[in-house]
XYZ file of C-alpha atoms in Angstrom:
759
model
C -79.291 41.454 9.770
C -82.667 39.629 9.552
C -82.098 38.848 5.867
C -78.651 37.366 6.321
C -79.699 33.706 6.991
C -81.956 33.734 3.928
C -79.159 35.224 1.814
C -76.776 32.513 3.001
C -79.266 29.770 2.191
C -79.866 31.236 -1.277
C -76.135 31.335 -1.909
C -75.792 27.679 -0.884
C -78.713 26.699 -3.149
C -77.058 28.498 -6.054
C -73.835 26.648 -5.427
C -75.595 23.284 -5.339
C -77.435 24.150 -8.550
C -74.128 24.924 -10.222
C -72.833 21.511 -9.167
C -75.955 19.823 -10.521
C -75.657 21.693 -13.814
C -72.003 20.723 -14.193
C -70.892 24.334 -14.391
C -68.423 24.220 -11.488
C -64.938 24.775 -12.833
C -61.881 22.736 -11.854
C -59.740 24.102 -9.043
C -57.339 26.895 -10.110
C -54.266 24.662 -10.076
C -55.949 22.226 -12.482
C -56.892 25.047 -14.862
C -53.256 26.037 -15.098
C -52.132 22.409 -15.538
C -54.531 21.791 -18.395
C -53.513 24.904 -20.320
C -49.817 24.190 -19.850
C -50.222 20.525 -20.818
C -51.770 21.608 -24.092
C -48.995 24.126 -24.726
C -51.444 27.023 -24.822
C -50.334 30.491 -23.815
C -52.455 32.723 -21.645
C -52.697 35.125 -24.574
C -54.045 32.397 -26.865
C -56.758 31.461 -24.369
C -57.591 35.114 -23.768
C -57.943 35.767 -27.493
C -60.230 32.770 -27.959
C -62.499 33.830 -25.089
C -62.457 37.524 -25.949
C -60.933 38.687 -22.659
C -57.653 40.204 -21.518
C -54.683 38.153 -20.376
C -55.003 39.405 -16.767
C -58.478 37.858 -16.676
C -57.040 34.453 -17.546
C -54.348 34.983 -14.904
C -56.992 35.859 -12.322
C -59.086 32.795 -13.191
C -56.062 30.521 -12.914
C -55.035 32.104 -9.607
C -58.556 31.731 -8.186
C -58.966 35.471 -7.616
C -61.918 35.755 -9.999
C -64.330 33.550 -11.970
C -65.778 33.936 -15.473
C -69.469 34.660 -15.855
C -72.255 34.186 -18.372
C -71.216 33.046 -21.835
C -67.525 33.131 -20.961
C -68.124 30.743 -18.054
C -69.676 28.215 -20.421
C -66.946 28.691 -23.031
C -64.145 28.411 -20.475
C -65.731 25.276 -18.916
C -66.019 23.696 -22.364
C -62.348 24.428 -23.058
C -61.252 22.892 -19.770
C -63.410 19.802 -20.284
C -61.936 19.304 -23.746
C -58.412 19.664 -22.408
C -59.151 17.310 -19.511
C -60.275 14.620 -21.975
C -57.002 15.003 -23.894
C -54.663 15.474 -20.920
C -55.981 13.565 -17.888
C -54.272 14.240 -14.565
C -51.467 11.762 -13.790
C -52.187 9.407 -10.938
C -49.175 10.720 -9.027
C -50.371 14.312 -9.381
C -54.067 14.608 -8.386
C -56.051 17.398 -9.919
C -56.450 19.223 -6.621
C -52.733 19.660 -6.019
C -51.520 23.151 -5.163
C -49.934 24.956 -8.096
C -46.496 26.395 -7.565
C -46.923 30.107 -8.020
C -45.306 33.375 -7.077
C -46.889 36.032 -4.899
C -49.832 37.785 -6.450
C -49.718 41.434 -7.377
C -52.791 42.256 -5.367
C -52.989 45.890 -6.394
C -53.414 45.595 -10.134
C -54.589 41.989 -10.356
C -51.988 40.841 -12.870
C -50.227 38.033 -11.008
C -49.278 34.858 -12.761
C -47.657 31.642 -11.595
C -43.895 31.883 -11.370
C -43.673 28.318 -12.583
C -45.016 29.405 -15.966
C -41.539 30.498 -16.954
C -40.352 26.908 -17.130
C -43.528 24.974 -17.819
C -44.976 26.507 -20.974
C -43.691 25.005 -24.231
C -43.930 27.142 -27.363
C -46.979 26.600 -29.508
C -46.877 26.833 -33.307
C -48.683 30.156 -33.119
C -46.309 31.440 -30.449
C -42.999 30.261 -31.801
C -41.085 33.107 -33.345
C -43.854 35.632 -32.808
C -44.769 38.088 -30.078
C -48.084 37.791 -28.263
C -49.934 40.924 -27.246
C -50.623 41.413 -23.557
C -52.786 44.200 -22.218
C -51.494 45.597 -18.940
C -54.277 46.916 -16.704
C -53.857 50.358 -15.210
C -52.607 50.896 -11.686
C -53.789 54.062 -9.947
C -51.347 56.807 -10.766
C -49.692 54.932 -13.624
C -50.025 54.922 -17.372
C -51.704 52.048 -19.167
C -49.465 50.477 -21.800
C -49.969 47.584 -24.186
C -46.942 45.355 -24.145
C -45.732 42.242 -25.904
C -43.920 39.256 -24.537
C -42.368 36.077 -25.863
C -42.825 33.096 -23.506
C -40.691 30.007 -23.902
C -39.364 27.405 -21.460
C -36.137 28.369 -19.708
C -34.590 25.076 -20.851
C -34.963 26.129 -24.484
C -32.830 29.091 -25.510
C -34.969 31.237 -27.816
C -33.753 32.845 -30.970
C -32.161 36.276 -30.530
C -34.965 38.537 -31.615
C -36.801 41.482 -30.008
C -39.075 40.525 -27.140
C -41.240 43.555 -27.804
C -40.932 44.968 -31.320
C -42.588 48.355 -31.707
C -44.015 49.113 -35.133
C -46.762 51.677 -34.642
C -45.642 55.285 -34.812
C -47.763 56.227 -31.781
C -46.646 53.217 -29.755
C -44.357 53.724 -26.775
C -40.664 53.093 -27.475
C -40.648 51.195 -24.171
C -43.729 48.949 -24.346
C -42.632 46.705 -21.468
C -42.345 49.397 -18.846
C -39.449 51.146 -17.139
C -37.573 48.146 -15.772
C -37.323 44.397 -15.368
C -36.375 42.184 -12.430
C -34.353 39.254 -13.748
C -34.326 35.911 -11.945
C -31.783 33.139 -12.328
C -33.976 31.035 -14.640
C -33.970 33.779 -17.274
C -37.435 35.120 -16.423
C -37.652 38.902 -16.475
C -40.541 40.312 -14.446
C -41.997 43.641 -15.571
C -44.644 45.982 -14.239
C -48.197 44.728 -14.696
C -47.372 41.025 -14.351
C -45.662 40.797 -17.737
C -42.960 38.139 -18.099
C -40.145 38.140 -20.648
C -37.586 35.486 -21.530
C -33.979 36.626 -21.260
C -31.614 34.205 -23.019
C -28.465 36.100 -22.001
C -25.672 34.000 -20.544
C -23.254 36.847 -19.828
C -23.428 40.459 -18.755
C -22.457 41.517 -22.285
C -25.382 39.573 -23.739
C -27.631 40.967 -20.998
C -26.764 44.551 -21.949
C -27.424 43.870 -25.624
C -30.727 42.144 -24.809
C -31.834 45.035 -22.596
C -31.140 47.557 -25.355
C -32.286 45.642 -28.428
C -34.998 43.224 -27.319
C -36.420 43.914 -23.867
C -38.463 47.001 -24.748
C -37.676 48.428 -21.316
C -37.064 52.081 -20.468
C -38.860 55.295 -19.623
C -39.700 58.264 -21.808
C -38.277 61.631 -20.877
C -40.112 63.767 -18.350
C -39.249 67.004 -20.173
C -39.114 67.582 -23.910
C -35.509 68.783 -23.644
C -34.481 65.905 -21.403
C -33.365 62.345 -22.084
C -35.153 59.008 -21.898
C -34.290 56.935 -18.849
C -31.982 54.033 -19.560
C -33.296 50.481 -19.195
C -32.956 49.214 -15.634
C -32.355 45.503 -15.099
C -32.506 44.371 -11.480
C -30.541 41.193 -10.773
C -31.667 38.799 -8.059
C -29.046 36.730 -6.257
C -29.587 33.784 -8.605
C -29.372 36.028 -11.672
C -26.145 37.587 -10.404
C -24.667 34.123 -9.925
C -25.790 33.167 -13.433
C -23.630 35.956 -14.861
C -20.586 35.112 -12.777
C -20.957 37.848 -10.168
C -19.819 37.081 -6.614
C -22.249 36.816 -3.706
C -20.738 39.911 -2.104
C -18.236 42.599 -2.967
C -14.882 41.973 -1.353
C -13.871 45.625 -1.617
C -16.121 47.019 1.112
C -14.673 50.531 0.827
C -14.931 51.145 -2.914
C -17.896 48.750 -3.356
C -16.904 47.677 -6.850
C -15.445 44.735 -8.710
C -11.715 44.902 -9.375
C -10.759 45.918 -12.900
C -9.328 42.447 -13.591
C -12.554 40.613 -12.719
C -13.738 38.393 -15.614
C -17.043 40.271 -15.945
C -15.262 43.624 -16.236
C -12.828 42.155 -18.755
C -15.719 40.787 -20.832
C -17.308 44.225 -20.984
C -14.033 45.882 -21.901
C -13.377 43.338 -24.642
C -16.832 43.991 -26.092
C -16.046 47.754 -26.071
C -18.539 48.593 -23.338
C -17.557 51.174 -20.750
C -18.295 51.718 -17.068
C -18.690 55.036 -15.310
C -16.092 56.151 -12.771
C -17.947 54.267 -10.043
C -17.077 51.013 -11.798
C -19.061 47.789 -11.481
C -20.743 48.174 -8.107
C -24.282 47.752 -6.767
C -25.586 50.182 -9.439
C -23.276 49.804 -12.460
C -23.998 51.913 -15.531
C -22.768 50.274 -18.723
C -22.580 52.360 -21.891
C -20.988 53.178 -25.199
C -20.345 56.781 -26.257
C -23.294 58.205 -28.159
C -23.030 58.075 -31.941
C -25.320 60.005 -34.283
C -27.307 61.120 -31.251
C -28.093 57.536 -30.256
C -27.653 56.759 -26.591
C -26.560 53.227 -25.633
C -26.652 52.758 -21.875
C -28.032 50.201 -19.415
C -28.392 50.517 -15.654
C -28.097 47.412 -13.490
C -29.030 46.947 -9.842
C -27.411 44.003 -8.056
C -29.657 42.987 -5.151
C -27.180 40.749 -3.265
C -24.822 43.750 -3.121
C -27.403 45.806 -1.205
C -28.474 47.916 -4.149
C -31.766 48.578 -2.354
C -30.927 50.200 0.972
C -33.326 48.911 3.626
C -33.490 52.392 5.159
C -35.223 53.587 2.008
C -36.854 50.442 0.613
C -37.584 48.366 3.699
C -37.614 44.649 2.866
C -38.164 45.184 -0.860
C -34.999 43.265 -1.790
C -36.503 40.115 -0.247
C -39.738 40.246 -2.227
C -40.607 37.741 -4.921
C -39.351 39.145 -8.266
C -42.920 39.745 -9.458
C -43.721 41.830 -6.388
C -40.404 43.653 -6.543
C -41.079 44.524 -10.181
C -44.330 46.124 -9.124
C -42.816 48.098 -6.217
C -39.942 49.412 -8.328
C -42.169 49.879 -11.365
C -44.728 51.935 -9.463
C -41.928 54.077 -8.040
C -40.426 54.523 -11.499
C -43.771 55.443 -13.036
C -44.611 57.982 -10.362
C -41.126 59.329 -9.645
C -38.318 58.181 -11.955
C -36.604 54.955 -12.910
C -34.067 54.404 -10.102
C -30.552 55.398 -11.127
C -28.846 54.410 -7.914
C -29.811 55.148 -4.344
C -32.936 57.167 -3.671
C -30.633 60.141 -3.034
C -29.085 59.804 -6.477
C -32.523 59.398 -8.034
C -33.792 62.470 -6.184
C -31.009 64.566 -7.643
C -31.412 63.080 -11.112
C -35.118 63.902 -10.954
C -34.272 67.592 -10.644
C -32.315 67.496 -13.906
C -34.903 65.300 -15.602
C -37.618 67.878 -14.893
C -35.437 70.944 -15.562
C -32.719 69.888 -18.036
C -29.659 72.161 -17.996
C -29.635 72.625 -21.777
C -32.009 72.964 -24.704
C -31.615 73.279 -28.504
C -31.109 76.858 -29.670
C -30.519 78.195 -33.169
C -27.203 79.852 -33.846
C -28.001 83.261 -35.320
C -24.824 83.304 -37.379
C -24.987 79.839 -38.935
C -28.664 78.942 -38.535
C -27.646 75.593 -37.039
C -29.179 74.139 -33.903
C -26.750 73.950 -31.010
C -26.963 73.236 -27.296
C -27.738 76.258 -25.149
C -28.655 76.949 -21.499
C -32.193 76.213 -20.413
C -33.838 79.207 -18.668
C -34.919 78.469 -15.108
C -32.501 75.551 -14.718
C -29.112 75.082 -13.118
C -27.109 75.206 -16.310
C -23.446 75.009 -15.276
C -21.286 74.188 -12.254
C -20.951 77.186 -9.939
C -18.778 77.541 -6.847
C -20.578 78.619 -3.670
C -19.806 81.654 -1.549
C -17.171 80.895 1.116
C -19.661 80.851 4.040
C -21.910 78.429 2.101
C -19.199 75.903 1.291
C -18.380 72.785 3.301
C -15.041 72.920 5.059
C -13.347 70.733 2.432
C -14.204 73.018 -0.503
C -11.389 75.037 -2.149
C -13.175 78.365 -1.543
C -13.429 77.568 2.181
C -9.685 77.208 2.613
C -8.417 80.107 4.683
C -11.934 81.451 5.334
C -12.286 82.212 9.049
C -15.414 84.355 9.221
C -17.977 81.693 9.934
C -20.204 79.405 7.916
C -23.915 78.803 7.387
C -25.497 76.705 10.118
C -28.897 76.158 8.542
C -29.723 72.656 9.745
C -32.764 70.845 11.109
C -33.908 71.246 14.694
C -32.377 69.247 17.567
C -33.853 70.928 20.612
C -35.055 69.940 24.081
C -36.728 72.382 26.426
C -35.025 73.104 29.727
C -36.832 70.791 32.214
C -36.838 73.668 34.685
C -39.319 75.462 32.428
C -41.905 72.666 32.663
C -45.073 73.632 34.523
C -46.893 71.435 37.012
C -49.928 71.425 34.711
C -47.855 70.007 31.859
C -46.289 67.306 34.000
C -49.690 66.191 35.282
C -51.011 65.530 31.785
C -50.776 61.758 31.177
C -49.492 61.555 27.616
C -46.600 62.808 25.504
C -47.749 62.856 21.879
C -45.298 63.182 19.010
C -46.609 64.653 15.767
C -44.648 64.438 12.561
C -44.824 66.842 9.609
C -45.290 64.879 6.388
C -42.308 65.329 4.036
C -41.364 68.635 5.662
C -38.486 69.299 3.247
C -40.763 68.701 0.286
C -43.300 71.185 1.641
C -40.490 73.703 2.162
C -39.356 73.308 -1.458
C -42.725 74.510 -2.753
C -42.595 77.998 -4.273
C -39.072 78.546 -2.927
C -37.091 81.046 -4.989
C -33.445 79.976 -5.249
C -30.370 81.349 -6.941
C -29.333 80.039 -10.337
C -26.141 82.054 -10.910
C -22.862 82.797 -9.155
C -22.962 84.543 -5.771
C -21.979 88.214 -5.797
C -20.489 89.863 -2.713
C -22.269 93.001 -1.467
C -21.387 95.236 1.490
C -24.101 96.742 3.730
C -26.998 95.591 1.547
C -30.634 96.387 2.245
C -32.352 93.106 3.036
C -34.794 91.927 0.372
C -36.692 88.716 1.047
C -37.125 88.199 -2.697
C -33.390 87.826 -3.324
C -31.832 84.405 -2.566
C -28.586 84.854 -0.727
C -26.435 84.359 2.335
C -26.515 87.327 4.718
C -24.330 88.300 7.677
C -26.585 89.675 10.411
C -26.822 89.871 14.186
C -30.039 88.354 15.556
C -28.785 87.821 19.086
C -30.733 90.784 20.434
C -34.143 89.328 19.567
C -36.073 88.270 22.666
C -38.226 85.153 22.256
C -40.144 82.835 24.567
C -37.577 80.404 26.093
C -40.239 77.672 26.084
C -39.931 77.673 22.302
C -36.762 76.916 20.327
C -35.114 79.850 18.613
C -35.991 79.838 14.904
C -32.500 81.077 14.057
C -30.366 78.108 15.161
C -30.734 74.330 14.757
C -29.966 73.850 18.449
C -32.843 76.160 19.340
C -30.479 78.250 21.448
C -30.347 82.021 21.150
C -27.669 83.277 18.695
C -24.571 84.652 20.411
C -23.627 87.263 17.826
C -23.423 87.946 14.091
C -23.873 84.869 11.923
C -24.602 83.897 8.333
C -28.230 83.175 7.435
C -30.145 82.292 4.306
C -32.936 84.488 3.005
C -35.818 82.395 4.529
C -34.386 82.798 8.043
C -33.983 86.566 7.840
C -37.393 86.906 6.181
C -38.908 85.175 9.210
C -37.072 87.524 11.574
C -38.777 90.383 9.723
C -42.103 88.543 9.952
C -41.673 88.461 13.733
C -41.407 92.255 13.701
C -37.646 92.753 13.884
C -35.653 95.039 11.627
C -32.878 93.191 9.822
C -29.674 95.057 8.985
C -27.155 92.777 7.237
C -23.526 93.840 7.302
C -22.735 92.031 4.046
C -24.136 89.341 1.800
C -23.520 86.984 -1.090
C -26.471 87.365 -3.442
C -27.770 85.743 -6.624
C -29.166 87.962 -9.332
C -30.513 85.156 -11.532
C -33.285 83.441 -9.600
C -36.292 81.172 -10.030
C -38.471 78.458 -8.427
C -36.130 75.706 -9.596
C -37.588 72.999 -7.336
C -41.268 73.522 -8.183
C -41.578 70.713 -10.811
C -39.589 68.423 -8.502
C -41.904 69.254 -5.630
C -45.030 68.718 -7.723
C -44.003 65.305 -9.028
C -42.916 63.967 -5.646
C -46.009 65.394 -3.952
C -48.243 63.672 -6.493
C -46.325 60.404 -6.072
C -46.669 60.625 -2.296
C -50.388 61.386 -2.350
C -51.221 58.860 -5.083
C -49.480 56.072 -3.181
C -51.083 57.155 0.082
C -54.548 57.116 -1.479
C -53.873 53.663 -2.928
C -53.544 52.397 0.648
C -57.090 53.569 1.386
C -55.886 56.635 3.309
C -57.934 59.763 2.503
C -55.895 62.617 1.002
C -58.502 65.257 0.159
C -58.390 68.775 1.577
C -61.712 68.279 3.341
C -60.787 64.951 4.928
C -61.921 64.549 8.518
C -58.740 64.429 10.671
C -60.105 61.582 12.790
C -60.881 59.530 9.683
C -57.355 60.142 8.393
C -55.769 59.015 11.657
C -57.969 55.908 11.760
C -57.133 54.966 8.172
C -53.437 55.550 8.862
C -53.623 53.302 11.922
C -55.214 50.570 9.815
C -52.525 50.930 7.145
C -49.756 50.705 9.733
C -51.359 47.620 11.267
C -51.391 45.870 7.905
C -47.935 47.093 6.860
C -46.376 45.839 10.099
C -48.035 42.430 9.901
C -46.315 39.274 8.779
C -48.355 37.321 6.240
C -47.739 34.153 8.256
C -49.097 35.750 11.431
C -52.716 36.290 10.462
C -53.974 35.442 13.948
C -51.851 38.247 15.376
C -53.156 40.552 12.671
C -56.753 39.693 13.528
C -56.064 40.499 17.177
C -54.483 43.828 16.215
C -57.448 44.699 14.025
C -59.853 44.021 16.848
C -57.924 46.454 19.042
C -58.610 49.267 16.580
C -61.752 51.385 16.699
C -64.346 49.009 15.279
C -66.904 51.785 14.924
C -64.753 53.905 12.640
C -62.712 51.274 10.869
C -65.193 48.403 10.873
C -62.224 46.439 12.203
C -64.396 43.550 13.377
C -65.474 42.873 9.798
C -61.869 43.108 8.613
C -60.685 40.785 11.358
C -63.221 38.159 10.281
C -62.169 38.303 6.636
C -60.868 35.196 4.915
C -57.173 34.381 5.163
C -56.690 35.097 1.474
C -58.211 38.554 1.822
C -56.076 39.414 4.821
C -52.911 38.126 3.168
C -53.673 40.147 0.048
C -54.291 43.284 2.118
C -51.048 42.763 4.025
C -49.130 42.405 0.774
C -50.720 45.508 -0.729
C -50.071 47.662 2.330
C -46.526 46.414 2.812
C -45.646 47.140 -0.782
C -47.336 50.520 -0.602
C -45.346 51.322 2.525
C -42.150 50.481 0.639
C -43.022 52.895 -2.154
C -43.923 55.616 0.354
C -40.663 55.097 2.208
C -38.707 55.350 -1.036
C -40.512 58.551 -2.031
C -39.701 60.164 1.321
C -36.079 59.045 1.071
C -35.938 60.510 -2.423
C -36.925 63.886 -0.989
C -34.410 63.883 1.857
C -31.632 62.278 -0.128
C -32.114 64.530 -3.137
C -31.840 67.626 -0.945
C -28.756 66.174 0.716
C -27.060 65.443 -2.611
C -27.076 69.168 -3.339
C -24.146 69.333 -0.927
C -22.463 65.983 -1.525
C -19.195 65.783 0.392
C -15.960 64.262 -0.930
C -15.477 60.527 -0.625
C -12.413 58.333 -0.581
C -9.526 57.878 1.808
C -7.070 59.667 -0.470
C -8.946 62.964 -0.512
C -7.261 66.051 0.956
C -9.015 69.277 1.994
C -8.885 71.927 -0.691
C -8.965 69.479 -3.601
C -11.927 69.446 -5.923
C -14.066 66.324 -6.058
C -16.287 64.994 -8.876
C -19.608 66.217 -7.452
C -18.446 69.837 -7.809
C -18.626 69.522 -11.594
C -22.381 68.986 -11.527
C -24.689 71.950 -12.162
C -26.873 70.541 -9.370
C -24.131 70.760 -6.750
C -25.511 73.741 -4.846
C -25.220 73.836 -1.032
C -27.146 77.103 -0.836
C -30.339 75.482 -2.150
C -30.042 72.732 0.445
C -29.528 75.294 3.211
C -32.496 77.369 2.039
C -34.838 74.350 1.991
C -33.828 73.256 5.493
C -34.060 76.820 6.798
C -37.567 77.213 5.408
C -38.617 73.869 6.914
C -37.278 74.935 10.315
C -39.008 78.313 10.063
C -42.282 76.604 9.084
C -42.011 74.421 12.181
C -41.404 77.406 14.467
C -44.295 79.350 12.955
C -46.692 76.507 13.774
C -45.337 76.080 17.300
C -45.612 79.823 17.982
C -49.183 79.967 16.666
C -50.199 76.949 18.758
C -48.637 78.514 21.864
C -50.464 81.803 21.264
C -53.830 80.052 20.859
C -53.627 77.372 23.547
C -50.694 78.179 25.834
C -49.101 74.828 24.958
C -45.365 74.622 24.364
C -43.338 71.707 22.960
C -41.194 69.438 25.070
C -38.743 68.702 22.278
C -38.226 68.894 18.534
C -36.194 66.700 16.195
C -36.288 67.894 12.595
C -39.948 67.456 11.611
C -41.161 65.753 14.826
C -42.427 67.767 17.806
C -43.615 66.386 21.168
C -46.403 67.895 23.304
C -48.047 66.841 26.555
C -51.734 66.026 26.107
C -54.771 64.820 28.042
C -55.353 62.049 25.510
C -53.380 59.850 23.139
C -54.409 61.723 19.999
C -53.167 65.097 18.696
C -56.837 65.933 18.238
C -56.994 66.145 22.043
C -54.881 69.323 22.068
C -54.816 70.876 18.571
C -57.176 73.875 18.350
C -60.259 73.977 16.155
C -62.645 76.743 15.126
C -66.274 76.964 16.186
C -67.338 74.825 13.240
C -64.862 72.093 14.213
C -62.381 72.754 11.390
C -58.633 73.101 12.141
C -57.244 76.536 12.858
C -55.042 77.729 9.960
C -51.384 78.320 10.751
C -51.064 75.593 13.386
C -50.340 71.890 13.060
C -53.075 70.289 10.976
C -53.742 66.579 10.641
C -53.774 65.220 7.097
C -51.898 63.416 4.348
C -50.521 66.282 2.260
C -46.910 67.474 2.564
C -46.741 69.986 5.397
C -49.686 68.445 7.269
C -49.151 66.103 10.197
C -49.650 62.605 11.507
C -48.953 60.794 14.776
C -45.312 59.848 15.245
C -45.718 58.094 18.585
C -47.339 58.241 22.005
C -45.681 57.589 25.378
C -46.360 58.525 28.984
C -45.422 62.058 30.029
C -43.279 60.714 32.871
C -41.192 58.828 30.312
C -40.587 62.004 28.289
C -39.729 64.140 31.303
C -37.288 61.518 32.561
C -35.459 61.579 29.210
C -35.345 65.377 29.249
C -33.806 65.420 32.721
C -31.125 63.003 31.501
C -30.318 65.260 28.560
C -31.971 63.104 25.888
C -34.449 64.145 23.220
C -37.892 62.480 23.550
C -38.644 63.270 19.898
C -35.826 60.943 18.880
C -37.241 57.980 20.763
C -41.010 58.447 20.886
C -41.620 56.267 17.841
C -39.536 53.466 19.326
C -35.809 53.064 18.793
C -33.600 55.912 17.629
C -34.927 58.281 14.993
C -32.496 59.424 12.316
C -32.119 63.172 11.982
C -33.371 64.348 8.606
C -30.337 66.390 7.638
C -30.785 65.796 3.943
C -27.488 63.962 3.683
């Protein structure tokens, strides 16, 4: 601290010396004006100075400054341009440049106004300019090309990103583009493309032939992801799409709408879902060439706020980053996060692969080992009530759902009620953790009478667990209500395996078993786990196995403070930061940061929170899609519906995942009770509430002599299956809810929690 005044004085002296030497650069807005007035592209300036385009963008945005020889060269360029293009009297040099929000994570923001202000230079006209996209943590670095022209000048119809090198990506401009109404297409990494399309037909052709957008297959036997073009409200209006869909039930344009007629006339087809929030426009494959484009129409609520938060309201550049990061780490969105979660399963384990016909020697399509290769009907007790095989079945159904349990208030002890706090802890992506190393069935169910139970065989078993005595202060692991079973019932393999683990002999009366089995969900689990942890780490939250639980909780609190802040409310953010633990988080230093630094941190954390939310929704929704129910007012029970024709329609897998997640929760609660005598007040899916002497779970979770967490109980950390704080309220509040018949776990976070049923 004693050196700080001297350091400040030295910094001021250096600044004054720079002024005296004439090496102070014009303000960022003036740098942009001078380059644009001369008709120079960012790429041209970058090439002349020997730097990357993002460096020029950073200099013009004021986020960074050149140094050494490049400082002198850049100053000389600006002085020369200033002599040729003096600032107009009506527009002083220190005016604020109109620019879009910066992509604070990868440092590749550029002014949104550049789309309409940059005239083509002789070197740029008719040619593509190379742009190097800097890497984002967890993403792949790609070198892309863009053609920048003013929106008022319709460019020639030629590829925006031609690919000539054999080792170059077929999709140099990333997985998707967000298209604004002025024809600017925003891609991942700050790249901008010009889209001259004036109709949806032209847009589809541009996306396929010129945009260079798409995603390479995740498995060698899979398919590349189709280009995704996200339409803002102004872009949708540009192509003649209405502000909202009038058909609120079917959520699609009528077949006689002009846009649909244009597509039909041009021989493009729509899937059975028609032209809705996520229309898929295609032509049948010819000579093995796939021609398909996915659109997402933002004003039609393509991005569900329950999964994406406020992503639909972001600036197109920021939205391109959020969606692009999700696509890079998970998969290019193909609809809702639920749809994408299901598609990810097939992308990682394609149903078919090329095999050689022994008779003819030709390569034909054959089943892919370890995958779900064909549609299979479930066993009657596994099917939803509407399914054809369930019609007339009256012997019970699977009830493997998530916990909704509240302890009988009469079983509360005085000691528990005297503790001041009710602390809710939440298991991170509990369904994802349950999917790890889960053996599931891949073939048709076979009926067996009086089978010997084998925990290695996936199946649905009829057994009586009602005679098992368990502590009433814990929920039963065998029912979602937590109540004791009343007689024989159908259970999945994970539930009966846990009954055996508890020391009870299981004697099934009958079963529906799968003989072909495998860990189908393992690649799906691994990719989503990596996406979750990579995004978490990007927020500054520690994810390592040896992370100190207190440090994790502190970092998570800081992230939540930033993510919940409004960029316009920096004073409120500073106050919230000062309320945090300044010793651990150095919150005082953060609170005193410059406005620009705080705003950038808010933007980064908010966007990271959106990606995390989408990843978690992909997990839950993907599991739910395994048992997609029929839709439409004209459906009648017993009829088949389209989802049944998918190999991935498999309600048993969904039931097994949820059962394992519920069993995992009970195992932790039982271990904690055995070690500490503590019992939960309530459970809702992956959230459990305990009374505690302090506001942190660290105040009641057991540790070993060396201070490390006890294995088998709830552990604090970022990984799937570990825990975080869901909410903290007073114990009196929780007990009052219990006495009224409500579940404190549903409300402890604030508002009503949604049960994670995987639907």
